[in-house]
JSON list of C-alpha atoms in Angstrom, two decimals:
[
{"chain": "A", "resi": 1, "resn": "UNK", "atom": "CA", "xyz": [0.00, 0.00, 0.00]},
{"chain": "A", "resi": 2, "resn": "UNK", "atom": "CA", "xyz": [1.30, 3.44, -0.97]},
{"chain": "A", "resi": 3, "resn": "UNK", "atom": "CA", "xyz": [2.26, 5.46, 2.06]},
{"chain": "A", "resi": 4, "resn": "UNK", "atom": "CA", "xyz": [1.15, 8.70, 0.38]},
{"chain": "A", "resi": 5, "resn": "UNK", "atom": "CA", "xyz": [-2.29, 8.79, -1.23]},
{"chain": "A", "resi": 6, "resn": "UNK", "atom": "CA", "xyz": [-3.61, 11.72, -3.23]},
{"chain": "A", "resi": 7, "resn": "UNK", "atom": "CA", "xyz": [-7.09, 12.61, -4.33]},
{"chain": "A", "resi": 8, "resn": "UNK", "atom": "CA", "xyz": [-8.60, 13.22, -6.73]},
{"chain": "A", "resi": 9, "resn": "UNK", "atom": "CA", "xyz": [-6.47, 11.52, -9.38]},
{"chain": "A", "resi": 10, "resn": "UNK", "atom": "CA", "xyz": [-7.57, 14.11, -11.90]},
{"chain": "A", "resi": 11, "resn": "UNK", "atom": "CA", "xyz": [-9.52, 17.34, -11.84]},
{"chain": "A", "resi": 12, "resn": "UNK", "atom": "CA", "xyz": [-10.88, 19.76, -14.43]},
{"chain": "A", "resi": 13, "resn": "UNK", "atom": "CA", "xyz": [-11.77, 23.31, -13.41]},
{"chain": "A", "resi": 14, "resn": "UNK", "atom": "CA", "xyz": [-12.54, 26.57, -15.19]},
{"chain": "A", "resi": 15, "resn": "UNK", "atom": "CA", "xyz": [-10.01, 29.37, -15.29]},
{"chain": "A", "resi": 16, "resn": "UNK", "atom": "CA", "xyz": [-10.41, 31.72, -12.32]},
{"chain": "A", "resi": 17, "resn": "UNK", "atom": "CA", "xyz": [-11.93, 29.09, -10.03]},
{"chain": "A", "resi": 18, "resn": "UNK", "atom": "CA", "xyz": [-10.34, 27.79, -6.84]},
{"chain": "A", "resi": 19, "resn": "UNK", "atom": "CA", "xyz": [-9.57, 24.15, -6.10]},
{"chain": "A", "resi": 20, "resn": "UNK", "atom": "CA", "xyz": [-8.19, 22.00, -3.29]},
{"chain": "A", "resi": 21, "resn": "UNK", "atom": "CA", "xyz": [-6.09, 18.88, -3.67]},
{"chain": "A", "resi": 22, "resn": "UNK", "atom": "CA", "xyz": [-5.84, 16.31, -0.90]},
{"chain": "A", "resi": 23, "resn": "UNK", "atom": "CA", "xyz": [-2.99, 14.19, 0.44]},
{"chain": "A", "resi": 24, "resn": "UNK", "atom": "CA", "xyz": [-3.20, 11.47, 3.11]},
{"chain": "A", "resi": 25, "resn": "UNK", "atom": "CA", "xyz": [-0.03, 9.87, 4.36]},
{"chain": "A", "resi": 26, "resn": "UNK", "atom": "CA", "xyz": [1.04, 7.15, 6.76]},
{"chain": "A", "resi": 27, "resn": "UNK", "atom": "CA", "xyz": [4.78, 7.91, 6.77]},
{"chain": "A", "resi": 28, "resn": "UNK", "atom": "CA", "xyz": [5.79, 8.44, 10.39]},
{"chain": "A", "resi": 29, "resn": "UNK", "atom": "CA", "xyz": [7.79, 10.02, 11.79]},
{"chain": "A", "resi": 30, "resn": "UNK", "atom": "CA", "xyz": [8.57, 12.54, 9.10]},
{"chain": "A", "resi": 31, "resn": "UNK", "atom": "CA", "xyz": [10.75, 15.62, 8.75]},
{"chain": "A", "resi": 32, "resn": "UNK", "atom": "CA", "xyz": [8.74, 17.58, 6.24]},
{"chain": "A", "resi": 33, "resn": "UNK", "atom": "CA", "xyz": [5.97, 17.41, 3.68]},
{"chain": "A", "resi": 34, "resn": "UNK", "atom": "CA", "xyz": [6.36, 18.96, 0.25]},
{"chain": "A", "resi": 35, "resn": "UNK", "atom": "CA", "xyz": [4.16, 19.83, -2.67]},
{"chain": "A", "resi": 36, "resn": "UNK", "atom": "CA", "xyz": [5.61, 19.83, -6.17]},
{"chain": "A", "resi": 37, "resn": "UNK", "atom": "CA", "xyz": [4.21, 20.95, -9.51]},
{"chain": "A", "resi": 38, "resn": "UNK", "atom": "CA", "xyz": [5.23, 18.96, -12.57]},
{"chain": "A", "resi": 39, "resn": "UNK", "atom": "CA", "xyz": [4.49, 20.19, -16.06]},
{"chain": "A", "resi": 40, "resn": "UNK", "atom": "CA", "xyz": [4.31, 17.57, -18.80]},
{"chain": "A", "resi": 41, "resn": "UNK", "atom": "CA", "xyz": [7.79, 16.56, -19.93]},
{"chain": "A", "resi": 42, "resn": "UNK", "atom": "CA", "xyz": [9.56, 18.51, -17.20]},
{"chain": "A", "resi": 43, "resn": "UNK", "atom": "CA", "xyz": [11.03, 17.84, -13.79]},
{"chain": "A", "resi": 44, "resn": "UNK", "atom": "CA", "xyz": [9.01, 18.68, -10.66]},
{"chain": "A", "resi": 45, "resn": "UNK", "atom": "CA", "xyz": [9.26, 22.17, -9.19]},
{"chain": "A", "resi": 46, "resn": "UNK", "atom": "CA", "xyz": [8.96, 22.75, -5.46]},
{"chain": "A", "resi": 47, "resn": "UNK", "atom": "CA", "xyz": [5.92, 24.77, -4.36]},
{"chain": "A", "resi": 48, "resn": "UNK", "atom": "CA", "xyz": [5.98, 24.46, -0.57]},
{"chain": "A", "resi": 49, "resn": "UNK", "atom": "CA", "xyz": [7.90, 22.67, 2.15]},
{"chain": "A", "resi": 50, "resn": "UNK", "atom": "CA", "xyz": [6.39, 22.31, 5.64]},
{"chain": "A", "resi": 51, "resn": "UNK", "atom": "CA", "xyz": [8.04, 20.81, 8.67]},
{"chain": "A", "resi": 52, "resn": "UNK", "atom": "CA", "xyz": [5.97, 18.55, 10.93]},
{"chain": "A", "resi": 53, "resn": "UNK", "atom": "CA", "xyz": [5.36, 21.51, 13.26]},
{"chain": "A", "resi": 54, "resn": "UNK", "atom": "CA", "xyz": [3.98, 23.88, 10.62]},
{"chain": "A", "resi": 55, "resn": "UNK", "atom": "CA", "xyz": [0.28, 24.14, 9.79]},
{"chain": "A", "resi": 56, "resn": "UNK", "atom": "CA", "xyz": [0.32, 26.25, 6.66]},
{"chain": "A", "resi": 57, "resn": "UNK", "atom": "CA", "xyz": [2.67, 27.60, 4.03]},
{"chain": "A", "resi": 58, "resn": "UNK", "atom": "CA", "xyz": [1.89, 29.88, 1.12]},
{"chain": "A", "resi": 59, "resn": "UNK", "atom": "CA", "xyz": [3.60, 30.52, -2.19]},
{"chain": "A", "resi": 60, "resn": "UNK", "atom": "CA", "xyz": [1.68, 33.09, -4.20]},
{"chain": "A", "resi": 61, "resn": "UNK", "atom": "CA", "xyz": [-1.66, 31.59, -5.18]},
{"chain": "A", "resi": 62, "resn": "UNK", "atom": "CA", "xyz": [-0.70, 28.23, -3.66]},
{"chain": "A", "resi": 63, "resn": "UNK", "atom": "CA", "xyz": [-1.44, 27.52, 0.01]},
{"chain": "A", "resi": 64, "resn": "UNK", "atom": "CA", "xyz": [-0.58, 24.22, 1.63]},
{"chain": "A", "resi": 65, "resn": "UNK", "atom": "CA", "xyz": [-1.95, 23.05, 4.97]},
{"chain": "A", "resi": 66, "resn": "UNK", "atom": "CA", "xyz": [-0.79, 20.24, 7.21]},
{"chain": "A", "resi": 67, "resn": "UNK", "atom": "CA", "xyz": [-2.60, 18.41, 10.00]},
{"chain": "A", "resi": 68, "resn": "UNK", "atom": "CA", "xyz": [-0.05, 16.07, 11.56]},
{"chain": "A", "resi": 69, "resn": "UNK", "atom": "CA", "xyz": [-2.65, 14.60, 13.91]},
{"chain": "A", "resi": 70, "resn": "UNK", "atom": "CA", "xyz": [-4.86, 13.31, 11.11]},
{"chain": "A", "resi": 71, "resn": "UNK", "atom": "CA", "xyz": [-1.92, 12.85, 8.73]},
{"chain": "A", "resi": 72, "resn": "UNK", "atom": "CA", "xyz": [-3.54, 14.98, 6.06]},
{"chain": "A", "resi": 73, "resn": "UNK", "atom": "CA", "xyz": [-2.33, 17.80, 3.87]},
{"chain": "A", "resi": 74, "resn": "UNK", "atom": "CA", "xyz": [-4.04, 19.90, 1.25]},
{"chain": "A", "resi": 75, "resn": "UNK", "atom": "CA", "xyz": [-2.97, 22.25, -1.50]},
{"chain": "A", "resi": 76, "resn": "UNK", "atom": "CA", "xyz": [-5.33, 25.10, -2.27]},
{"chain": "A", "resi": 77, "resn": "UNK", "atom": "CA", "xyz": [-5.00, 26.95, -5.56]},
{"chain": "A", "resi": 78, "resn": "UNK", "atom": "CA", "xyz": [-6.66, 30.34, -5.75]},
{"chain": "A", "resi": 79, "resn": "UNK", "atom": "CA", "xyz": [-7.89, 32.04, -8.91]},
{"chain": "A", "resi": 80, "resn": "UNK", "atom": "CA", "xyz": [-6.58, 29.31, -11.20]},
{"chain": "A", "resi": 81, "resn": "UNK", "atom": "CA", "xyz": [-4.78, 30.14, -14.43]},
{"chain": "A", "resi": 82, "resn": "UNK", "atom": "CA", "xyz": [-4.28, 28.11, -17.57]},
{"chain": "A", "resi": 83, "resn": "UNK", "atom": "CA", "xyz": [-0.62, 27.71, -16.60]},
{"chain": "A", "resi": 84, "resn": "UNK", "atom": "CA", "xyz": [-1.68, 25.84, -13.47]},
{"chain": "A", "resi": 85, "resn": "UNK", "atom": "CA", "xyz": [-2.49, 22.83, -15.68]},
{"chain": "A", "resi": 86, "resn": "UNK", "atom": "CA", "xyz": [0.00, 20.25, -14.43]},
{"chain": "A", "resi": 87, "resn": "UNK", "atom": "CA", "xyz": [0.42, 17.33, -12.06]},
{"chain": "A", "resi": 88, "resn": "UNK", "atom": "CA", "xyz": [0.67, 18.16, -8.37]},
{"chain": "A", "resi": 89, "resn": "UNK", "atom": "CA", "xyz": [2.62, 15.74, -6.26]},
{"chain": "A", "resi": 90, "resn": "UNK", "atom": "CA", "xyz": [2.57, 15.40, -2.48]},
{"chain": "A", "resi": 91, "resn": "UNK", "atom": "CA", "xyz": [5.88, 14.21, -1.06]},
{"chain": "A", "resi": 92, "resn": "UNK", "atom": "CA", "xyz": [6.79, 13.14, 2.47]},
{"chain": "A", "resi": 93, "resn": "UNK", "atom": "CA", "xyz": [10.37, 13.15, 3.72]},
{"chain": "A", "resi": 94, "resn": "UNK", "atom": "CA", "xyz": [10.74, 10.50, 6.43]},
{"chain": "A", "resi": 95, "resn": "UNK", "atom": "CA", "xyz": [12.64, 11.52, 9.54]},
{"chain": "A", "resi": 96, "resn": "UNK", "atom": "CA", "xyz": [16.41, 11.19, 9.31]},
{"chain": "A", "resi": 97, "resn": "UNK", "atom": "CA", "xyz": [16.24, 9.83, 5.77]},
{"chain": "A", "resi": 98, "resn": "UNK", "atom": "CA", "xyz": [18.08, 12.52, 3.84]},
{"chain": "A", "resi": 99, "resn": "UNK", "atom": "CA", "xyz": [16.36, 12.98, 0.50]},
{"chain": "A", "resi": 100, "resn": "UNK", "atom": "CA", "xyz": [14.85, 9.49, 0.49]},
{"chain": "A", "resi": 101, "resn": "UNK", "atom": "CA", "xyz": [11.46, 10.95, -0.39]},
{"chain": "A", "resi": 102, "resn": "UNK", "atom": "CA", "xyz": [8.13, 9.10, -0.56]},
{"chain": "A", "resi": 103, "resn": "UNK", "atom": "CA", "xyz": [5.90, 10.34, -3.37]},
{"chain": "A", "resi": 104, "resn": "UNK", "atom": "CA", "xyz": [2.16, 10.34, -3.85]},
{"chain": "A", "resi": 105, "resn": "UNK", "atom": "CA", "xyz": [0.71, 9.37, -7.21]},
{"chain": "A", "resi": 106, "resn": "UNK", "atom": "CA", "xyz": [-0.16, 12.96, -8.03]},
{"chain": "A", "resi": 107, "resn": "UNK", "atom": "CA", "xyz": [-3.28, 14.84, -9.05]},
{"chain": "A", "resi": 108, "resn": "UNK", "atom": "CA", "xyz": [-3.50, 15.85, -12.68]},
{"chain": "A", "resi": 109, "resn": "UNK", "atom": "CA", "xyz": [-5.14, 19.27, -12.89]},
{"chain": "A", "resi": 110, "resn": "UNK", "atom": "CA", "xyz": [-6.51, 20.73, -16.08]},
{"chain": "A", "resi": 111, "resn": "UNK", "atom": "CA", "xyz": [-7.63, 24.35, -16.16]},
{"chain": "A", "resi": 112, "resn": "UNK", "atom": "CA", "xyz": [-9.93, 25.21, -19.04]},
{"chain": "A", "resi": 113, "resn": "UNK", "atom": "CA", "xyz": [-10.71, 28.68, -20.41]},
{"chain": "B", "resi": 1, "resn": "UNK", "atom": "CA", "xyz": [22.68, 30.23, -11.96]},
{"chain": "B", "resi": 2, "resn": "UNK", "atom": "CA", "xyz": [22.30, 27.42, -14.44]},
{"chain": "B", "resi": 3, "resn": "UNK", "atom": "CA", "xyz": [19.85, 24.74, -13.44]},
{"chain": "B", "resi": 4, "resn": "UNK", "atom": "CA", "xyz": [20.36, 21.02, -13.09]},
{"chain": "B", "resi": 5, "resn": "UNK", "atom": "CA", "xyz": [21.33, 19.49, -16.40]},
{"chain": "B", "resi": 6, "resn": "UNK", "atom": "CA", "xyz": [20.92, 15.89, -17.46]},
{"chain": "B", "resi": 7, "resn": "UNK", "atom": "CA", "xyz": [22.34, 14.14, -20.46]},
{"chain": "B", "resi": 8, "resn": "UNK", "atom": "CA", "xyz": [21.26, 12.64, -22.66]},
{"chain": "B", "resi": 9, "resn": "UNK", "atom": "CA", "xyz": [17.64, 13.80, -22.73]},
{"chain": "B", "resi": 10, "resn": "UNK", "atom": "CA", "xyz": [16.43, 10.79, -24.69]},
{"chain": "B", "resi": 11, "resn": "UNK", "atom": "CA", "xyz": [17.83, 7.32, -25.03]},
{"chain": "B", "resi": 12, "resn": "UNK", "atom": "CA", "xyz": [16.72, 4.15, -26.77]},
{"chain": "B", "resi": 13, "resn": "UNK", "atom": "CA", "xyz": [18.33, 0.85, -25.82]},
{"chain": "B", "resi": 14, "resn": "UNK", "atom": "CA", "xyz": [17.55, -2.82, -26.25]},
{"chain": "B", "resi": 15, "resn": "UNK", "atom": "CA", "xyz": [17.11, -5.46, -23.58]},
{"chain": "B", "resi": 16, "resn": "UNK", "atom": "CA", "xyz": [20.36, -6.70, -22.09]},
{"chain": "B", "resi": 17, "resn": "UNK", "atom": "CA", "xyz": [22.33, -3.55, -22.84]},
{"chain": "B", "resi": 18, "resn": "UNK", "atom": "CA", "xyz": [23.65, -1.21, -20.21]},
{"chain": "B", "resi": 19, "resn": "UNK", "atom": "CA", "xyz": [23.24, 2.56, -19.96]},
{"chain": "B", "resi": 20, "resn": "UNK", "atom": "CA", "xyz": [24.89, 5.47, -18.18]},
{"chain": "B", "resi": 21, "resn": "UNK", "atom": "CA", "xyz": [23.03, 8.69, -17.41]},
{"chain": "B", "resi": 22, "resn": "UNK", "atom": "CA", "xyz": [24.71, 11.90, -16.32]},
{"chain": "B", "resi": 23, "resn": "UNK", "atom": "CA", "xyz": [23.63, 14.71, -14.01]},
{"chain": "B", "resi": 24, "resn": "UNK", "atom": "CA", "xyz": [25.32, 18.05, -13.37]},
{"chain": "B", "resi": 25, "resn": "UNK", "atom": "CA", "xyz": [23.95, 19.76, -10.26]},
{"chain": "B", "resi": 26, "resn": "UNK", "atom": "CA", "xyz": [23.54, 23.47, -9.68]},
{"chain": "B", "resi": 27, "resn": "UNK", "atom": "CA", "xyz": [26.87, 25.07, -8.85]},
{"chain": "B", "resi": 28, "resn": "UNK", "atom": "CA", "xyz": [27.52, 24.82, -5.12]},
{"chain": "B", "resi": 29, "resn": "UNK", "atom": "CA", "xyz": [25.09, 21.96, -4.58]},
{"chain": "B", "resi": 30, "resn": "UNK", "atom": "CA", "xyz": [26.72, 18.92, -3.05]},
{"chain": "B", "resi": 31, "resn": "UNK", "atom": "CA", "xyz": [23.76, 16.57, -2.74]},
{"chain": "B", "resi": 32, "resn": "UNK", "atom": "CA", "xyz": [22.46, 14.72, -5.78]},
{"chain": "B", "resi": 33, "resn": "UNK", "atom": "CA", "xyz": [19.50, 12.34, -5.74]},
{"chain": "B", "resi": 34, "resn": "UNK", "atom": "CA", "xyz": [18.13, 10.12, -8.49]},
{"chain": "B", "resi": 35, "resn": "UNK", "atom": "CA", "xyz": [14.50, 9.14, -9.04]},
{"chain": "B", "resi": 36, "resn": "UNK", "atom": "CA", "xyz": [12.63, 6.91, -11.47]},
{"chain": "B", "resi": 37, "resn": "UNK", "atom": "CA", "xyz": [9.24, 7.97, -12.79]},
{"chain": "B", "resi": 38, "resn": "UNK", "atom": "CA", "xyz": [6.88, 5.57, -14.56]},
{"chain": "B", "resi": 39, "resn": "UNK", "atom": "CA", "xyz": [3.14, 5.80, -15.31]},
{"chain": "B", "resi": 40, "resn": "UNK", "atom": "CA", "xyz": [2.43, 2.76, -13.16]},
{"chain": "B", "resi": 41, "resn": "UNK", "atom": "CA", "xyz": [4.64, 3.36, -10.12]},
{"chain": "B", "resi": 42, "resn": "UNK", "atom": "CA", "xyz": [4.96, 7.14, -10.17]},
{"chain": "B", "resi": 43, "resn": "UNK", "atom": "CA", "xyz": [8.10, 8.67, -8.71]},
{"chain": "B", "resi": 44, "resn": "UNK", "atom": "CA", "xyz": [10.41, 6.39, -6.76]},
{"chain": "B", "resi": 45, "resn": "UNK", "atom": "CA", "xyz": [13.67, 7.17, -4.98]},
{"chain": "B", "resi": 46, "resn": "UNK", "atom": "CA", "xyz": [16.75, 5.44, -6.40]},
{"chain": "B", "resi": 47, "resn": "UNK", "atom": "CA", "xyz": [19.72, 6.79, -4.44]},
{"chain": "B", "resi": 48, "resn": "UNK", "atom": "CA", "xyz": [21.28, 9.88, -2.93]},
{"chain": "B", "resi": 49, "resn": "UNK", "atom": "CA", "xyz": [24.89, 11.02, -2.98]},
{"chain": "B", "resi": 50, "resn": "UNK", "atom": "CA", "xyz": [26.58, 13.61, -0.83]},
{"chain": "B", "resi": 51, "resn": "UNK", "atom": "CA", "xyz": [30.28, 14.45, -1.05]},
{"chain": "B", "resi": 52, "resn": "UNK", "atom": "CA", "xyz": [30.95, 11.38, -3.22]},
{"chain": "B", "resi": 53, "resn": "UNK", "atom": "CA", "xyz": [29.31, 9.01, -0.71]},
{"chain": "B", "resi": 54, "resn": "UNK", "atom": "CA", "xyz": [26.04, 7.16, -1.19]},
{"chain": "B", "resi": 55, "resn": "UNK", "atom": "CA", "xyz": [23.85, 8.17, 1.75]},
{"chain": "B", "resi": 56, "resn": "UNK", "atom": "CA", "xyz": [20.66, 6.31, 0.94]},
{"chain": "B", "resi": 57, "resn": "UNK", "atom": "CA", "xyz": [19.49, 3.71, -1.54]},
{"chain": "B", "resi": 58, "resn": "UNK", "atom": "CA", "xyz": [15.96, 2.90, -2.58]},
{"chain": "B", "resi": 59, "resn": "UNK", "atom": "CA", "xyz": [14.40, -0.49, -3.14]},
{"chain": "B", "resi": 60, "resn": "UNK", "atom": "CA", "xyz": [15.88, -1.24, -6.55]},
{"chain": "B", "resi": 61, "resn": "UNK", "atom": "CA", "xyz": [17.90, -4.24, -7.74]},
{"chain": "B", "resi": 62, "resn": "UNK", "atom": "CA", "xyz": [21.68, -4.16, -7.85]},
{"chain": "B", "resi": 63, "resn": "UNK", "atom": "CA", "xyz": [21.54, -3.54, -11.61]},
{"chain": "B", "resi": 64, "resn": "UNK", "atom": "CA", "xyz": [21.01, 0.10, -10.67]},
{"chain": "B", "resi": 65, "resn": "UNK", "atom": "CA", "xyz": [24.13, 1.83, -9.45]},
{"chain": "B", "resi": 66, "resn": "UNK", "atom": "CA", "xyz": [25.53, 5.30, -9.24]},
{"chain": "B", "resi": 67, "resn": "UNK", "atom": "CA", "xyz": [28.44, 7.42, -8.25]},
{"chain": "B", "resi": 68, "resn": "UNK", "atom": "CA", "xyz": [29.35, 11.01, -7.56]},
{"chain": "B", "resi": 69, "resn": "UNK", "atom": "CA", "xyz": [32.53, 12.76, -8.55]},
{"chain": "B", "resi": 70, "resn": "UNK", "atom": "CA", "xyz": [34.56, 15.34, -6.64]},
{"chain": "B", "resi": 71, "resn": "UNK", "atom": "CA", "xyz": [32.91, 18.16, -8.62]},
{"chain": "B", "resi": 72, "resn": "UNK", "atom": "CA", "xyz": [29.48, 16.86, -7.44]},
{"chain": "B", "resi": 73, "resn": "UNK", "atom": "CA", "xyz": [28.51, 15.63, -10.90]},
{"chain": "B", "resi": 74, "resn": "UNK", "atom": "CA", "xyz": [26.80, 12.27, -10.72]},
{"chain": "B", "resi": 75, "resn": "UNK", "atom": "CA", "xyz": [26.20, 9.31, -12.98]},
{"chain": "B", "resi": 76, "resn": "UNK", "atom": "CA", "xyz": [23.82, 6.42, -12.70]},
{"chain": "B", "resi": 77, "resn": "UNK", "atom": "CA", "xyz": [24.24, 3.12, -14.47]},
{"chain": "B", "resi": 78, "resn": "UNK", "atom": "CA", "xyz": [21.71, 0.44, -15.28]},
{"chain": "B", "resi": 79, "resn": "UNK", "atom": "CA", "xyz": [23.09, -2.88, -16.44]},
{"chain": "B", "resi": 80, "resn": "UNK", "atom": "CA", "xyz": [21.28, -5.71, -18.22]},
{"chain": "B", "resi": 81, "resn": "UNK", "atom": "CA", "xyz": [18.35, -3.52, -19.18]},
{"chain": "B", "resi": 82, "resn": "UNK", "atom": "CA", "xyz": [14.82, -4.89, -18.93]},
{"chain": "B", "resi": 83, "resn": "UNK", "atom": "CA", "xyz": [11.66, -3.62, -20.61]},
{"chain": "B", "resi": 84, "resn": "UNK", "atom": "CA", "xyz": [10.41, -2.43, -17.22]},
{"chain": "B", "resi": 85, "resn": "UNK", "atom": "CA", "xyz": [13.35, -0.05, -16.92]},
{"chain": "B", "resi": 86, "resn": "UNK", "atom": "CA", "xyz": [11.71, 2.23, -19.48]},
{"chain": "B", "resi": 87, "resn": "UNK", "atom": "CA", "xyz": [11.07, 5.40, -17.53]},
{"chain": "B", "resi": 88, "resn": "UNK", "atom": "CA", "xyz": [11.90, 9.03, -16.98]},
{"chain": "B", "resi": 89, "resn": "UNK", "atom": "CA", "xyz": [15.00, 9.25, -14.80]},
{"chain": "B", "resi": 90, "resn": "UNK", "atom": "CA", "xyz": [15.18, 12.46, -12.81]},
{"chain": "B", "resi": 91, "resn": "UNK", "atom": "CA", "xyz": [18.11, 13.93, -10.98]},
{"chain": "B", "resi": 92, "resn": "UNK", "atom": "CA", "xyz": [17.76, 16.55, -8.25]},
{"chain": "B", "resi": 93, "resn": "UNK", "atom": "CA", "xyz": [20.30, 18.60, -6.36]},
{"chain": "B", "resi": 94, "resn": "UNK", "atom": "CA", "xyz": [20.29, 20.52, -3.11]},
{"chain": "B", "resi": 95, "resn": "UNK", "atom": "CA", "xyz": [22.86, 22.39, -1.06]},
{"chain": "B", "resi": 96, "resn": "UNK", "atom": "CA", "xyz": [23.26, 20.01, 1.88]},
{"chain": "B", "resi": 97, "resn": "UNK", "atom": "CA", "xyz": [21.43, 16.70, 2.08]},
{"chain": "B", "resi": 98, "resn": "UNK", "atom": "CA", "xyz": [17.94, 16.27, 3.52]},
{"chain": "B", "resi": 99, "resn": "UNK", "atom": "CA", "xyz": [16.18, 18.53, 5.97]},
{"chain": "B", "resi": 100, "resn": "UNK", "atom": "CA", "xyz": [13.98, 21.22, 4.53]},
{"chain": "B", "resi": 101, "resn": "UNK", "atom": "CA", "xyz": [16.33, 22.09, 1.71]},
{"chain": "B", "resi": 102, "resn": "UNK", "atom": "CA", "xyz": [14.65, 22.73, -1.59]},
{"chain": "B", "resi": 103, "resn": "UNK", "atom": "CA", "xyz": [15.54, 20.15, -4.21]},
{"chain": "B", "resi": 104, "resn": "UNK", "atom": "CA", "xyz": [15.92, 21.36, -7.75]},
{"chain": "B", "resi": 105, "resn": "UNK", "atom": "CA", "xyz": [15.08, 18.80, -10.41]},
{"chain": "B", "resi": 106, "resn": "UNK", "atom": "CA", "xyz": [16.57, 18.47, -13.85]},
{"chain": "B", "resi": 107, "resn": "UNK", "atom": "CA", "xyz": [14.46, 17.87, -16.97]},
{"chain": "B", "resi": 108, "resn": "UNK", "atom": "CA", "xyz": [15.11, 14.14, -16.85]},
{"chain": "B", "resi": 109, "resn": "UNK", "atom": "CA", "xyz": [16.39, 11.50, -19.22]},
{"chain": "B", "resi": 110, "resn": "UNK", "atom": "CA", "xyz": [13.70, 9.49, -20.94]},
{"chain": "B", "resi": 111, "resn": "UNK", "atom": "CA", "xyz": [14.92, 5.93, -21.39]},
{"chain": "B", "resi": 112, "resn": "UNK", "atom": "CA", "xyz": [13.11, 3.56, -23.70]},
{"chain": "B", "resi": 113, "resn": "UNK", "atom": "CA", "xyz": [14.07, -0.12, -23.63]},
{"chain": "B", "resi": 114, "resn": "UNK", "atom": "CA", "xyz": [13.01, -2.16, -26.67]}
]
């Protein structure tokens, strides 16, 4: 069983709308939880990194939240743009594991005009 | 600063052959990690190098190996290629290893095994 589960697998929204992507994880203990954006044919780009003690982290229109008690994280995208069309990947860094990251399967977001 | 570069970008090999992929990290970055991305398994950690030493290794067979040079450049090698090795191989670098350091990914090498 994957230790990082994301939902939904795919999502279509209209330009300008908001959306929220979910991530449930079982990795424990962990050092930090990350959200990456991956455009088709490119390497992932870091959006946010939260330590286990942080509850929220923002990067422009992207806001990530973390609830370590329920082992859930979410990524909220505000006022979506066409360029937000990409895969969004939730990543958990286990404690004391260097960069031995555990990846979720990703949510593929499509923003339509 | 130039980003992480990977060469080659595309590669086609046949079963049984071996392949070497190269990664040049961002200048000043000493940690290099390798990942495999496939449609079925998603992204999976292969190994991590820091100051020419392998710090961590993922759950991959011994056919997958790597090394890091004194200038932090890294190579990974896959011997006796199998069809299932077809994937996008991504390299990422960061300043030190682990923690909350941002990893910067390269564009990847797409390997196709026929």
